[in-house]
XYZ file of C-alpha atoms in Angstrom:
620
model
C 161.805 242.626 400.495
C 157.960 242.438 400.776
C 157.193 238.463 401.794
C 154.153 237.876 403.200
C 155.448 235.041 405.533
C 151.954 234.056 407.358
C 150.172 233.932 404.530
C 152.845 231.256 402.793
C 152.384 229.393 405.755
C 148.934 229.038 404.908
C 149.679 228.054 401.432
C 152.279 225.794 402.652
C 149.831 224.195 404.516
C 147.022 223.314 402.403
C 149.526 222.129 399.238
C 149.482 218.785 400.924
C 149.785 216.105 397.842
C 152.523 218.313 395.377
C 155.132 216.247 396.453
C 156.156 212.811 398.239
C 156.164 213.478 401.243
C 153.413 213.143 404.141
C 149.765 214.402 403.065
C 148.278 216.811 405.599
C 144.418 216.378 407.053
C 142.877 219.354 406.401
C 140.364 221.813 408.248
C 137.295 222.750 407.497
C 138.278 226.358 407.355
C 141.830 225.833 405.671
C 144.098 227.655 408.423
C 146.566 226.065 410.689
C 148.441 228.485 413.756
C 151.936 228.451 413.244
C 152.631 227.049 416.639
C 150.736 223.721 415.188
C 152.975 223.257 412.476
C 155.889 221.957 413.733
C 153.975 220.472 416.718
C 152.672 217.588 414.696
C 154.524 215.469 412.145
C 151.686 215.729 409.408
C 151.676 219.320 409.992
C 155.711 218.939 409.522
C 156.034 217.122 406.476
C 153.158 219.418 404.555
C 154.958 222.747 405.280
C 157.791 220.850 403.368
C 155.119 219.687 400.782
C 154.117 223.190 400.132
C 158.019 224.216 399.246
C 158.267 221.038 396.602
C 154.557 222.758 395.354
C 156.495 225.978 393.770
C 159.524 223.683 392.835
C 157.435 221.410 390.723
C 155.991 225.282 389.133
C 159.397 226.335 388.731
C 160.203 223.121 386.459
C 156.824 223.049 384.392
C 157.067 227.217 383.404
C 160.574 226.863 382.148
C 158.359 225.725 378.932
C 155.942 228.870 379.245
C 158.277 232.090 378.278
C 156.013 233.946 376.030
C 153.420 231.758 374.408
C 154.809 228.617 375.313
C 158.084 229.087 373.419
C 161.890 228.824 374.632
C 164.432 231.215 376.351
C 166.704 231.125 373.347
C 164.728 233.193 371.743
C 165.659 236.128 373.653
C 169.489 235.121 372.248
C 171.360 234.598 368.852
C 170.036 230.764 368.839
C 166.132 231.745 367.829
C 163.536 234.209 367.055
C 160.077 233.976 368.122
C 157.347 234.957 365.549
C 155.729 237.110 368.655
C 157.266 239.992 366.236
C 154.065 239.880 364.830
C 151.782 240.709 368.186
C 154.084 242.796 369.742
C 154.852 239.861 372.029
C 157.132 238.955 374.779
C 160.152 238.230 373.117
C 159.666 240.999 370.918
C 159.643 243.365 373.525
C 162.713 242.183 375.172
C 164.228 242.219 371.767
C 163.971 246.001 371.355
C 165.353 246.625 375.154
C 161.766 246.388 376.778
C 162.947 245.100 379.967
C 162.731 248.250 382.884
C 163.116 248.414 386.920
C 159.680 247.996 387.139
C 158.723 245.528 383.993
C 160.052 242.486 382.756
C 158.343 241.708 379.024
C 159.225 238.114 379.765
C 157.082 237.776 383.010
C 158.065 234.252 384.101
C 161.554 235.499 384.135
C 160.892 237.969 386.677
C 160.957 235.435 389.988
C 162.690 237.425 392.948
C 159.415 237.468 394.872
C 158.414 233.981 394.394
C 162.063 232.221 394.959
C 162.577 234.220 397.857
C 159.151 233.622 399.585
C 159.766 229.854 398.802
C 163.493 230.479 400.459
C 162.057 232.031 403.563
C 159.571 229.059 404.169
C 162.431 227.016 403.449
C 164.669 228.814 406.007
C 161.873 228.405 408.574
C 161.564 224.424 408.164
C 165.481 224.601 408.463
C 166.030 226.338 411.535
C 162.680 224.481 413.616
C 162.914 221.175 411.953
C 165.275 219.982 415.033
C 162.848 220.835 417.609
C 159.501 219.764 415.589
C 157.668 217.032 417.057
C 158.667 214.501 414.287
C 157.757 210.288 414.689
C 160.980 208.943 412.561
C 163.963 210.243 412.944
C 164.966 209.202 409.586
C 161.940 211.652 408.237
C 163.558 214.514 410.255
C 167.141 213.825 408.784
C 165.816 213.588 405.399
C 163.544 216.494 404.849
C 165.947 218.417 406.532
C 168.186 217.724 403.909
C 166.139 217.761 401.151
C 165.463 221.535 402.242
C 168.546 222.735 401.855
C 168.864 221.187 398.329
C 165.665 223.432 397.608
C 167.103 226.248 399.030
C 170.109 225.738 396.833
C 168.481 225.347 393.590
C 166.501 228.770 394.551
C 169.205 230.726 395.366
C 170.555 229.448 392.698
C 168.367 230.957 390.078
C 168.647 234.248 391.755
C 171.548 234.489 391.469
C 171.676 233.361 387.603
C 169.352 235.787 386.997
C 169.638 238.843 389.270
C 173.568 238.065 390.848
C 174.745 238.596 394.103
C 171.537 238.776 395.847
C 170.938 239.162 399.656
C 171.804 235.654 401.531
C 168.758 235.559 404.430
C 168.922 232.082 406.782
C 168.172 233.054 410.070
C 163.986 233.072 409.487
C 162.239 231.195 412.269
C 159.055 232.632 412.268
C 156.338 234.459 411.182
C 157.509 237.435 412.635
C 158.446 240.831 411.123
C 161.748 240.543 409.827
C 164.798 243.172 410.779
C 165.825 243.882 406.939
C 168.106 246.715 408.685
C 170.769 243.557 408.693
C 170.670 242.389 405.210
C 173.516 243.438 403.286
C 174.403 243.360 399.554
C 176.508 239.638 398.212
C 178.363 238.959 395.577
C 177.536 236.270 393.176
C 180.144 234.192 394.792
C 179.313 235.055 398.582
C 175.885 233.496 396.903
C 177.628 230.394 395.675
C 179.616 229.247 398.130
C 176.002 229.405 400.403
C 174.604 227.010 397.193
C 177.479 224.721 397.646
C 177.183 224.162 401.551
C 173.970 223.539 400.905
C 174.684 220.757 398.690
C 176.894 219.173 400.822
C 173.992 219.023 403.360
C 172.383 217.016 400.809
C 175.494 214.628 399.662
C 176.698 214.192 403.195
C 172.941 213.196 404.519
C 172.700 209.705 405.072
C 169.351 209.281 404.504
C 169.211 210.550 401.093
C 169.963 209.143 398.083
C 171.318 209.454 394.657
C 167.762 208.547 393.084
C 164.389 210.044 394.770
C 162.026 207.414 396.123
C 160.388 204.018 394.898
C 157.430 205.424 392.540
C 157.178 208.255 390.172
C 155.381 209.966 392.461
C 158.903 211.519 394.425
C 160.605 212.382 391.102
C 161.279 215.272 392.075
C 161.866 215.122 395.294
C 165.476 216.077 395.830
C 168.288 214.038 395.992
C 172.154 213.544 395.686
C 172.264 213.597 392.342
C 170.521 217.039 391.979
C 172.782 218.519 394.353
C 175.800 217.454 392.409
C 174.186 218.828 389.738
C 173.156 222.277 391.364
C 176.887 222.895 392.747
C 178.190 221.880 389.332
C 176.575 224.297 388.083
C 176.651 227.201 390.868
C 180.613 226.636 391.145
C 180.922 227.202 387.187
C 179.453 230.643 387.505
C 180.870 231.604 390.357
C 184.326 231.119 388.746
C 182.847 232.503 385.003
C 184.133 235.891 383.544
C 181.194 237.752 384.549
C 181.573 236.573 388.465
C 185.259 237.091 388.404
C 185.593 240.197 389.993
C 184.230 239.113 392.343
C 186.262 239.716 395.966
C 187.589 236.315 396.587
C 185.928 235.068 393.394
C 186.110 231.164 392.871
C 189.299 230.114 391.044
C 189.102 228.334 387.721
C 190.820 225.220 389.419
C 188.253 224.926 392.485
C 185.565 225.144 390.042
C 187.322 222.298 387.666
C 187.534 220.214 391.095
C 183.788 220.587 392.110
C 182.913 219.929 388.789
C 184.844 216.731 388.481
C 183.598 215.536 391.538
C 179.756 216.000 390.512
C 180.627 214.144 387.269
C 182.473 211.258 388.904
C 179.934 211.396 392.105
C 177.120 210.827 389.663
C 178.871 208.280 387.340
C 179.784 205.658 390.215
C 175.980 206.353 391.160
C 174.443 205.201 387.949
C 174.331 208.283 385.972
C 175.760 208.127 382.183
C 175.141 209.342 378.828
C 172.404 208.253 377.031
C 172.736 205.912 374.109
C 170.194 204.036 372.975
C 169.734 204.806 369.203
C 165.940 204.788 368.005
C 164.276 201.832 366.833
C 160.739 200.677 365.178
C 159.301 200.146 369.149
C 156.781 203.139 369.423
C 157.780 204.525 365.977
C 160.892 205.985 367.708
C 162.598 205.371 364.015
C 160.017 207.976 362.896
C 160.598 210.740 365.178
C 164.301 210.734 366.059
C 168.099 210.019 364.503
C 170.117 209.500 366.864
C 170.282 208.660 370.415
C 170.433 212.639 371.603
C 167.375 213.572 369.909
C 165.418 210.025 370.945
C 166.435 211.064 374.566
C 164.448 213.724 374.536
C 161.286 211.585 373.497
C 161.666 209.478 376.137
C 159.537 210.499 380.151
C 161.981 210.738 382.762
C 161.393 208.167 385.570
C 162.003 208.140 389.446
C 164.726 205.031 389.087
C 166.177 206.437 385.555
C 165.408 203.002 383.631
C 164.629 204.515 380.615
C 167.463 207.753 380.711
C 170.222 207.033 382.815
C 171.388 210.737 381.902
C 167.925 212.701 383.527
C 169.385 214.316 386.417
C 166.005 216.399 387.090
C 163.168 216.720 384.468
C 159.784 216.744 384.152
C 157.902 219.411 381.696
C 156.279 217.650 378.759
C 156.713 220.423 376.352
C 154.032 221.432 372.875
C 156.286 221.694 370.215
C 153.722 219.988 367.667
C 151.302 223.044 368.958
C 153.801 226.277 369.452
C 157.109 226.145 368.390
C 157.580 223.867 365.180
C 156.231 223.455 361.395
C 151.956 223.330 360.441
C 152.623 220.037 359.912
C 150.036 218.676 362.532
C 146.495 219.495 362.586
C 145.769 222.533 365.128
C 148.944 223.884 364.716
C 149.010 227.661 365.716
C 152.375 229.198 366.013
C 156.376 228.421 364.714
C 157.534 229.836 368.021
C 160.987 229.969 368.681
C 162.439 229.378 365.203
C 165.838 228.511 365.053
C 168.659 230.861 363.804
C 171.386 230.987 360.572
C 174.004 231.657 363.648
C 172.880 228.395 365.339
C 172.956 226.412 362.047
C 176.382 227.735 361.389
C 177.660 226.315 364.784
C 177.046 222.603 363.743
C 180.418 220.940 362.641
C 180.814 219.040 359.396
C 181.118 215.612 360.215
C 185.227 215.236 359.952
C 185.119 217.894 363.110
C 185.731 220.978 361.361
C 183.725 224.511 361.792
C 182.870 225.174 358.759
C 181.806 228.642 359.424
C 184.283 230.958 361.535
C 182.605 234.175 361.506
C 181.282 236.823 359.438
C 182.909 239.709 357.495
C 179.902 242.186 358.080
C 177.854 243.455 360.791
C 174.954 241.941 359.180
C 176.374 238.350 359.334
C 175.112 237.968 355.481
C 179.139 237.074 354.449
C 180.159 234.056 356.169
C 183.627 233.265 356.666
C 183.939 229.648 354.885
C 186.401 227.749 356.825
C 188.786 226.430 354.173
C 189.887 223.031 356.158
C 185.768 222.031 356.449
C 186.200 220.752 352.704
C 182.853 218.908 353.328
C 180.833 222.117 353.420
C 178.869 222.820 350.458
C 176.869 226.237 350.166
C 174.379 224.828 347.341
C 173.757 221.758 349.875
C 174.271 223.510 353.529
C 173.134 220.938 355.134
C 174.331 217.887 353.969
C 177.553 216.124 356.079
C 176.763 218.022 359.444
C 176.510 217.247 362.539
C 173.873 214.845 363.548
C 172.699 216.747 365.637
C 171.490 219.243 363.350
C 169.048 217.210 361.777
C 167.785 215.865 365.399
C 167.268 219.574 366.313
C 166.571 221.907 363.438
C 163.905 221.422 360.525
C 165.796 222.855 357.550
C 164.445 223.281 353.620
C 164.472 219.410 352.159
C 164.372 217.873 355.605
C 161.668 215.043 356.013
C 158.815 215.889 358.504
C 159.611 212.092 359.910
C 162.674 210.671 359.788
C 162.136 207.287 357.953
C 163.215 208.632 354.034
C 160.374 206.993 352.229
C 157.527 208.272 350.449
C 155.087 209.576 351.606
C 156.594 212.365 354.053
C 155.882 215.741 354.575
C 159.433 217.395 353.397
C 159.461 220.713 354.809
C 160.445 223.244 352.224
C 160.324 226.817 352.875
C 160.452 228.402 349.773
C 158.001 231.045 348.394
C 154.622 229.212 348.025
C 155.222 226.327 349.739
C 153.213 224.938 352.826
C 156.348 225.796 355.257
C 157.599 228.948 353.822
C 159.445 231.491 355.253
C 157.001 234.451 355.809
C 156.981 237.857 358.204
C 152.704 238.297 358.099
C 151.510 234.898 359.932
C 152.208 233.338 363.275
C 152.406 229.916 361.989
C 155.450 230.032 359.667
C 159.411 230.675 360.110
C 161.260 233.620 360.130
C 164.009 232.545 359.916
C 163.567 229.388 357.094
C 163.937 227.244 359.728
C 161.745 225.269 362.406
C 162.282 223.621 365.779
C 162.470 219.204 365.306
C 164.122 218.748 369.113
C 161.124 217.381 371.280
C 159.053 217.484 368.231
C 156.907 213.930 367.824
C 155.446 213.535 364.296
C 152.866 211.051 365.803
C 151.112 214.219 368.006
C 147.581 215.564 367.682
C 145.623 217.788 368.929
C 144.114 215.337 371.577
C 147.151 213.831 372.020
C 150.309 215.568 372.742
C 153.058 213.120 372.323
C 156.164 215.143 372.245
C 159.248 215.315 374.591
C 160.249 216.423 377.992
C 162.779 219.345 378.744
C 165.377 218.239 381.177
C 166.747 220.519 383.692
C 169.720 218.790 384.575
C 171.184 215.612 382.589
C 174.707 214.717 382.978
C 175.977 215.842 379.489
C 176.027 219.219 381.583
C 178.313 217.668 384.303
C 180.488 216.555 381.528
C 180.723 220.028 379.671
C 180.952 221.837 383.083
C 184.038 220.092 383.879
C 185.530 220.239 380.522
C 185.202 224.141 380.797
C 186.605 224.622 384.032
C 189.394 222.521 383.502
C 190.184 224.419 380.181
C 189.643 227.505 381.533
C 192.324 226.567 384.632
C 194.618 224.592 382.593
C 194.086 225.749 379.239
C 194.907 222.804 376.572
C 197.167 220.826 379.066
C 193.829 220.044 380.754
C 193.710 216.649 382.066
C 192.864 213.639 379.985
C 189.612 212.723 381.730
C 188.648 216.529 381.074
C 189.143 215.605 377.117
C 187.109 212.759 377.594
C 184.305 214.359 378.787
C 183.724 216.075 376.254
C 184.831 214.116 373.638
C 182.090 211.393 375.238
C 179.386 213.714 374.388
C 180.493 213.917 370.967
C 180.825 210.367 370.148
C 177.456 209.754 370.874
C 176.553 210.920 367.836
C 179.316 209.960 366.308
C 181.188 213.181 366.129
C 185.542 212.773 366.059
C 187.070 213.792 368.737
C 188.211 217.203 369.910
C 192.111 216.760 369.402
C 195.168 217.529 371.849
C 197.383 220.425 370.815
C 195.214 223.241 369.502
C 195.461 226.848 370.124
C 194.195 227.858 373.571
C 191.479 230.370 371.788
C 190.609 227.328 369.437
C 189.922 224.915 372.153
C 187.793 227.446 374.362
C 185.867 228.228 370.905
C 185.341 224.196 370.491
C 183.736 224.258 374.167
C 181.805 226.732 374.219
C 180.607 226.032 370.421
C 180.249 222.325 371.771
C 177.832 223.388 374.806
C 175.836 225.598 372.229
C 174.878 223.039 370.070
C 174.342 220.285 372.943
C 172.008 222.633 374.754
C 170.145 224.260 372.177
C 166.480 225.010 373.235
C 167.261 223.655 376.975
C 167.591 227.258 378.103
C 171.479 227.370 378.479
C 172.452 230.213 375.651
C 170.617 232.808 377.813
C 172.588 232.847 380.500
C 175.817 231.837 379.115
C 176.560 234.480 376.713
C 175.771 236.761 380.169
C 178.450 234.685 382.586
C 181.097 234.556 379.535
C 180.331 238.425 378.987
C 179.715 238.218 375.230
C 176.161 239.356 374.989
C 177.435 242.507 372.762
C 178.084 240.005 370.056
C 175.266 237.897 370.132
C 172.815 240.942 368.789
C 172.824 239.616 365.168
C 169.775 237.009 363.982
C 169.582 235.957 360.745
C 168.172 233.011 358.226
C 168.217 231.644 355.498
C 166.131 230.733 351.850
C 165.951 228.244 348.933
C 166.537 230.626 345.898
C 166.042 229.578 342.064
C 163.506 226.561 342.981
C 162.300 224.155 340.354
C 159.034 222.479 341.351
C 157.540 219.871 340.120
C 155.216 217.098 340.837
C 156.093 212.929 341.452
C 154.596 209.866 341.860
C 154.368 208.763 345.640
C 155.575 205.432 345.814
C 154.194 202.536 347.898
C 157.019 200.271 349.795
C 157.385 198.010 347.084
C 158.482 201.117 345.302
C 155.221 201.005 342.816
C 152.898 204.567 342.375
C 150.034 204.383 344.673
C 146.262 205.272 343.273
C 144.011 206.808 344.822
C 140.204 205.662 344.571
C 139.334 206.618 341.018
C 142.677 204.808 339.736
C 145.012 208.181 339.458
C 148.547 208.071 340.541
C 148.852 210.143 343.870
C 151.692 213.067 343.746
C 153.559 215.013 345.757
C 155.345 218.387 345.329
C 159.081 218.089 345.303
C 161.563 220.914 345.578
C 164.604 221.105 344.060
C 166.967 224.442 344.620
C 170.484 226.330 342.928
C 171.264 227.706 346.007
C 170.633 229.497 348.839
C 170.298 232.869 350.754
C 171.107 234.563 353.833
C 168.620 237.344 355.347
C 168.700 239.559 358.245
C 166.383 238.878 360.451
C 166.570 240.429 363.379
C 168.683 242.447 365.910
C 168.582 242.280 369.791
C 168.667 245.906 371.703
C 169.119 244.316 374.710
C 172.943 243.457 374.808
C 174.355 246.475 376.665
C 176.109 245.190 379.824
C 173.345 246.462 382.545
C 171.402 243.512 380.516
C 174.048 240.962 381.993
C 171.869 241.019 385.173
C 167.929 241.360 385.230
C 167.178 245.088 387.170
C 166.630 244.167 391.107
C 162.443 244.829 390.800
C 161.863 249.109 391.807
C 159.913 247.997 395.255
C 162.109 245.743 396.388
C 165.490 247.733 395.692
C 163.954 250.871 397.529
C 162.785 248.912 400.601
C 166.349 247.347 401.229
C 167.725 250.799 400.541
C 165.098 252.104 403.199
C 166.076 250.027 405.677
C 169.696 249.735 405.400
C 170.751 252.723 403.327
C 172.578 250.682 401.255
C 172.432 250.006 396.935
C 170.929 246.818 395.980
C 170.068 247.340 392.338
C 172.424 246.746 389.581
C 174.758 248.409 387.405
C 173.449 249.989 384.929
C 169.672 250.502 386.026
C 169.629 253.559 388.128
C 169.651 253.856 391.754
């Protein structure tokens, strides 16, 4: 494992403001001896500083994969118009990903995280001894570093698996890699959770970071609930299950309970505040899930009770939606036909179940989702289709009065569906989540990606408990997720279905509730279902008739522009509609479950302990 250890330290050292803890003074040529460090309590509290640094870069790139676009576009949910450079996504997409290159580069962390972890397990193991002025300071940022330690390990292991557990650093010193052996996933997780009961059992942490929004993310309580919510629901998913004494189904549903409930008697609910005029909120979302999303997350939660930890502002306006603003460049990650199939009618039924061809051009038409129409496809969905997906007819802004950009994406119009340009969809659809109407290119007003909210505590527990009690689960597990649903208004998942029904409903409900928050990627990995999630298709207005109408003022009379002539707009009327393949992922064998351990590092452990550290499927 090639870590550079005294040059982090020097890094560590000179991040002093990243973070809330203690700035640093700094020297005139920029290096500190290690033996300095933990001999003074500024020295102390930057080496900490320096680990929140690459935290706080962790949390702003998970809006940089490719050009600025979203993970799900390397699944079923999207696909990015990089198809036309040769990009990123399009490289994964036709099995681009190799030992020794990863086409999506800020995937490819196992050097970073674990140079961050072996700072990390430095601070750990001298904090006790360092020459510290308040003993409250020591308690706390020893906590605090094995939250970040947990949240790293963490992604390892989401992304690579059982990866080597190292704790025992103390110095700069070479390390004996002769004694690091292979883990399993689970080995991994149960190191996550004890380090998240370091945080929840510290006494001088709490379950919101700090008094400014300066420590936001700066860990605390919550965020370890959060992080072993999470780490015990993988441990105990199909792909970890093999795992030799593998996390049950019921521990999992326990330590997922206990994050939800934890966080809920700690001020941490759903969000629910519909949009109103204040801020034109009326004009950019529909509900209260998509107006979360508009809102900045803030150290004491006043404004999202749900933001667990979240920060990145993201660029939809710019990257990943419609040309609908000035400057506009690229459609990005453009949502899929599977996706928009996965969005209930608004009576609760599915009104697509699958598809009779390999293709996925002959959906199977539920017969109970009478409210599905295939001339008008989007009409009586789920709202959060609308607060998520631009679809032909939608309204650019979501106040339906003239005049509004409607986006249609028929042939000729400004939003068409088109292969030869990177500003238009693929897939006859466009991104709206995050998306602010009101953005320009000097003023980027759209959302914030969250990493953790507690609609995932809520859907965590309602799998586990499924998956250990199947559909007697108990009532609270209903209600959580039947509480995510009703904030938009969406019935209730019902008592008494068939077990395969109900674990469809979960998953499906997760899907759509984490769309473009970077959750398909590595679900359809720990459920093991990444060989059917090749498929990407869309879909196309057919047999338009265009014409051209009077825009009409609010008093519903034609406005006139300055020589007296009524003002028009194109409107779009279609007969139907039509599927068309897109796209299909080469990427789904199983070795693709886990990312290849990188060449270098897998031959150094094997050089020094003559054991196999890469994974299955990508040589040895």
């Amino acid at each position: 494992m090639k870590i550079n250890i005294r040059n982090l330290a020097l890094a560590a050292v000179s991040a002093a403001s990243l973070a809330a803890c203690t700035s640093i003074e700094t020297y005139p040529d920029g290096r500190v001896d290690f033996d300095e460090i933990f001999a003074n309590n500024k020295l102390t509290a930057g080496y900490l500083n320096g680990c929140y640094g690459t935290f706080n870069m962790v949390l702003d790139a998970d809006i940089s994969y490719g050009t600025n676009s979203f993970l799900d576009a390397a699944t079923d949910n999207a696909h990015d118009v990089d198809d036309l450079t040769s990009g990123q996504f399009a490289l994964w997409n036709n099995g681009g990903l190799t030992v020794v290159s990863n086409p999506i580069v800020k995937l490819d962390r196992w050097a970073n995280y674990y140079e961050v972890i072996s700072r990390l397990n430095i601070f750990i193991n001298n904090i006790d001894e360092a020459n510290v002025l308040n003993e409250a300071n020591r308690t706390r940022w020893k906590g605090e570093a094995h939250g970040l330690r947990a949240y790293f390990y963490l992604r390892l292991a989401k992304l690579y698996g059982g990866v080597p557990v190292i704790l025992d650093q103390k110095d700069y010193s070479p390390y004996d890699y002769s004694k690091v052996r292979p883990a399993t996933f689970n080995e991994v997780a149960r190191q996550i959770i004890k380090d998240c009961n370091e945080v929840l059992n510290n006494p001088e942490i709490d379950w919101k970071s700090g008094v400014s929004d300066k420590d936001f993310t700066r860990i605390n309580k919550a965020m370890a609930s959060a992080i072993m919510s999470e780490a015990a629901l993988y441990a105990a998913s199909p792909l970890n299950a093999d795992d030799e004494n593998a996390m049950t189904w019921a521990e999992a549903a326990e330590i997922c309970k206990k994050a939800m409930t934890d966080c809920a008697s700690n001020g941490y609910k759903l969000f629910t505040t519909v949009p109103g005029s204040a801020n034109n909120a009326n004009l950019i979302a529909c509900t209260a899930y998509d107006n979360m999303f508009i809102q900045k997350p803030v150290f004491d939660n006043s404004n999202d009770p749900e933001c667990i930890l979240g920060k990145t502002r993201v660029q939809v306006w710019n990257n990943n939606t419609a040309p609908i603003i000035a400057g506009h460049t690229r459609a990005g990650a453009c949502p899929s036909q599977e996706l928009v199939d996965c969005y209930e009618t608004t009576d609760g039924k599915r009104p697509i179940l699958g598809y009779s061809d390999a293709e996925h051009l002959q959906p199977i038409i539920n017969p109970e989702a009478t409210l599905y129409d295939e001339k008008n496809p989007y009409a009586n969905r789920d709202p959060r289709l609308k607060a998520t997906i631009y679809y032909n007819g939608a309204y650019g802004h979501l106040q339906e009065s003239t005049p509004n950009p409607t986006i249609y994406t028929g042939k000729g119009a400004k939003h068409e569906y088109a292969t030869n340009t990177l500003k238009n969809t693929r897939t006859g659809y466009y991104l709206h989540k995050y998306f602010n109407i009101t953005s320009t290119r000097v003023a980027n007003n759209d959302g914030y990606l969250r990493e953790f909210r507690f609609a995932e505590l809520c859907l965590n527990y309602a799998e586990a408990a499924f998956e250990a009690y199947g559909t007697g689960m108990p009532d609270d597990a209903y209600k959580a997720i039947n509480d995510v649903r009703a904030r938009v208004k969406m019935p209730s998942i019902p008592k008494g279905l068939d077990p395969e029904e109900l674990r469809a409903r979960i998953r499906n409900e997760r899907r759509i509730e984490f769309a473009f928050e970077n959750h398909r990627f590595y679900d359809v990995r720990r459920w093991k279902i990444l060989d059917e999630t090749s498929v990407v298709t869309g879909m196309i207005p057919v047999n338009e008739t265009i014409t051209e109408e009077p825009i009409l003022d609010k008093d519903g009379n034609p406005e006139l522009d300055d020589e007296g002539n009524v003002k028009t707009m194109e409107v779009r009327k279609c007969e139907s509609y039509q599927r068309i393949s897109v796209g299909k992922s080469a990427a789904v064998a199983d070795k693709f479950l886990r990312l290849p351990v990188p060449i270098a590092e897998a031959v150094n452990l094997k050089s020094h302990t003559g054991l196999e550290f890469q994974n299955p499927g990508w040589g040895k």
